[in-house]
Amino acid sequence: GCCAMGRAVGLAGLLVGLFLVPAVLVSTSLRRGAPWADPEPELAEWELASGAVPEDSLWPLPQWLRTSPRQLQLAPGRFQLVHGAGSSAGPACGLLQDAFRRYYEYMFGQSRQWKRGRRPLGARAEPQLLQLQVVIESRDPGCYSYPHLASSEAYRLTVTEPVAILKADEVWGALRGLETFSQLVHEDDYGSFLVNESEIDDFPRFAHRGILLDTSRHYLPLKSILTNLDAMAFNKFNVLHWHIVDDQSFPYQSIYFPELSDKGAYSYNHIYTPTDVQLVIEYARLRGIRVIPEFDTPGHTQSWGKGQKDLLTPCYNGEQPTGSFGPVNPILNTTYDFMTKFFKEISSVFPDAYIHLGGDEVNFDCWKSNPEVKEFMKKQGFGIDYAKLESYYIQKILDIVSSYNKGYMVWQEVFDNKAQLKPDTVVQVWMDNNYANELSIVTGAGFTAILAAPWYLDYISYGQDWKKYYSVEPLNFPGSEKQKKLLIGGEACLWGEFVDATNLTPRLWPRASAVGERLWSSRNVTNLQDAYTRLTNHRCRML
Amino acid sequence: AENEQPWGTPCTQLLVFVATPGCDGFPSLDSKESYKLSVSEGSLLLSADAVWGALRGLETFSQLVGRDENGTYYINKTEIVDFPRFPHRGLLLDTSRHYLPLRAILETLDVMAYNKFNVFHWHIVDDPSFPYESLTFPELSKQGAFNAMTHVYTASDVQTVIEYARLRGIRVIAEFDTPGHTLSWGPGAPGLLTPCYLGKYPSGTYGPINPILNSTYQFVSSLFQEVSAVFPDFFLHLGGDEVDFTCWKSNPKIRAFMKEMGFGKDYKKLESFYIQRLLDIISSLGKGYIVWQEVFDNGVKVRPDTIIHVWKENSTPYMEEMANVTKAGYRALLSAPWYLNRISYGQDWMAAYQVEPLKFEGVPEQKDRVIGGEACMWGEYVDVTNLAPRLW
């Protein structure tokens, strides 16, 4: 026998099924409408976003949505995704061309009807939808640029015969709109592709919607990362926070310092070459996803020491070095020479405006044990407050990175330990204990924040834990309107201690989808029952 | 010499010697799985009483073979004498909560062999779906499967699983769980399940199998006649867990029956009534049976060679249940601490590893009645997309 919950699900599921089936049959017949009389839909028939969505599988739920029971059919052999008249983007826009092909395949991929069939047009009663025209309205569509925090992801989708129109300021909105359109297209029992007449006005609630992947605790082959970027696009995530190196391994192949991965990666097969990195960045770009690398220092750097002598602090037992090492050594000039050169490379390799500098969980024991460090503390007048030494180090790194015109993100400790941060620093709140309070303090001090604390998806547990992630309300913290505006989004984190290519995808998805909707959709989209229906459909579609 | 290998004589053959014939038979609870492995200069010998031991020995041998930095295969001089502590080492898969395609089951059998598991407990049907294509009652899967074309196990699929398992020394024990956990049986077998009542009228919903009708026992008899023939193992798992009495209580005909039989208000007696007749049917088919612990807990009269499957962690602490079951003279299987579907963060393999199945108060004869255990992977949250990394 299995646990009571299982039985409850089974029993309830079947009971719900028994009641739901008749309900669906009734509503379907209403939706199909009478083929012999095609009245203009009454206003009363139009449903608002928070009500029932015809096919119950939009995820995340758009901000504003009107659907009609009136359906249009699409013939895979004839339907086209095209650039509309007046669009500032055209066939030269590689990003959109790529997206057109990709979304065509998502919608019709299973069908074999790509060639024009012999069946005459309009053999079904429903009118044809021949095209989705994409119109980019901004003078600079952004085809060749990288997405950034202020990119516009808004779009308006009008689905009506004979041509549907997708309007967006920039290509990023078009990508979001294409995803939504592909979610509206569905197959009926006979394999016909249909879409309901609809009007959608959509934009993200939060501008930073990220997934953190950890490729140090376990190496993730390129394929895993790319598959994940696809899944992110299905859920309108727009930031890949690439926690690329850490204590355990250093897979990033540096151009200036090849020894770092030579000595620090698990093996030569467990590295990301410059080509790999560019591939990830471009694959992400084509999906409107920013890649923010994290080179976490001064803690979490054991693997750096293998290929960079004298970078890490030697720990002492009394007078003698123990042979083991601690965080980056903050007292040596060579450290900062190294970091200057290293971050020069990172700044040029990764095009995003931001670099994540880490700064979390710095263990002071090793510094405390080292006589030279102790001496330095005295000289600087830090007393025995090692947080000051940490801040001293961080500040120098922040200055280095600033000099390359990059903004930076840091874990909350950097803020908590009172380092001097530039005003546009983004502080990532990750400690679960009373994170609302931390958000208050961070935004109260005028800094931008992103929330990760309640979304550590590596902490698996039995059952439908997606509900827990879905129920988080990021703005539930004490603060003024101005403060609330400083919370620019959040990230679902999948730390890699127990994750590799064998289990990444089923562990991350569809649980992360819950976070995706929380960060995109409106604050009042909280109904778990409705979310369950849409999420189960969405999950099957993602497969 | 310059090119002197540091290795000994290259090994060319592993000689496998099996004392008792039996290549074409099926493994059983009594199968001998012991083997001896002897690796020395110029001689690699694997000897076993039965082919099942040879399979175990081959797995071990394959684990001993190493490869050095140059890619050369090698093996150290070794002497191994091995046999299993417990004869029943099982894995439960649930193909009702989510259908598992054949390849997922076969892959699981492969990994079971790597780990010397020898019983595949196939919890094949349950409330949510009935994927087993029955020859006698084709409507069961036609009406009860998630999709009667795609989410079913044909007779050929079932034989494939049984043979694939046999070739790996794995017994296939099918579980057709009754009288509870049977909602999916209803659509294909009208009249089988108990109609629940709201006051005087049927509510339209159904409960466990209806124990008061003769037609029930005719049906059960025919179905199990087929199941007994299809599955060659001596044992069938008959379930018997988590029977919810609410529906029975609501049904006036059942209440009348209870009165007639003098059961009073004790529905456990009605449950026992059903189970006992079921067990008699199975016995007459020449099969032995395994049942979930409720059958024992509720005082049902079972044959002395019944195996009781302990799964509840806390209603009685499971070690206490193990003591009780074995004290009453029955053989026991332990699953309670091994519900692997209940995932948690971190290295939870350790908790499973540290379970000591015999850690209960009892005399040696009792301890001998613990024939092993099973890791269970219930399917509420498991399908082919996550089965393998969740289980292994």
CSV table of C-alpha atoms in Angstrom, one decimal, chain A residues 83-90 133-139 167-169:
chain,number,residue,atom,x,y,z
A,83,HIS,CA,7.4,40.0,-40.6
A,84,GLY,CA,4.5,42.4,-40.8
A,85,ALA,CA,4.2,45.7,-42.7
A,86,GLY,CA,5.8,48.6,-40.8
A,87,SER,CA,8.0,46.4,-38.7
A,88,SER,CA,11.5,47.7,-38.1
A,89,ALA,CA,12.7,44.2,-38.3
A,90,GLY,CA,12.8,42.2,-41.5
A,133,GLN,CA,2.6,38.9,-38.6
A,134,VAL,CA,5.2,40.1,-36.3
A,135,VAL,CA,5.6,43.9,-36.1
A,136,ILE,CA,8.5,45.5,-34.1
A,137,GLU,CA,7.6,49.1,-33.4
A,138,SER,CA,10.8,50.5,-32.0
A,139,ARG,CA,13.1,52.1,-34.5
A,167,LYS,CA,3.2,43.7,-32.0
A,168,ALA,CA,6.1,44.4,-29.7
A,169,ASP,CA,8.5,47.3,-29.0
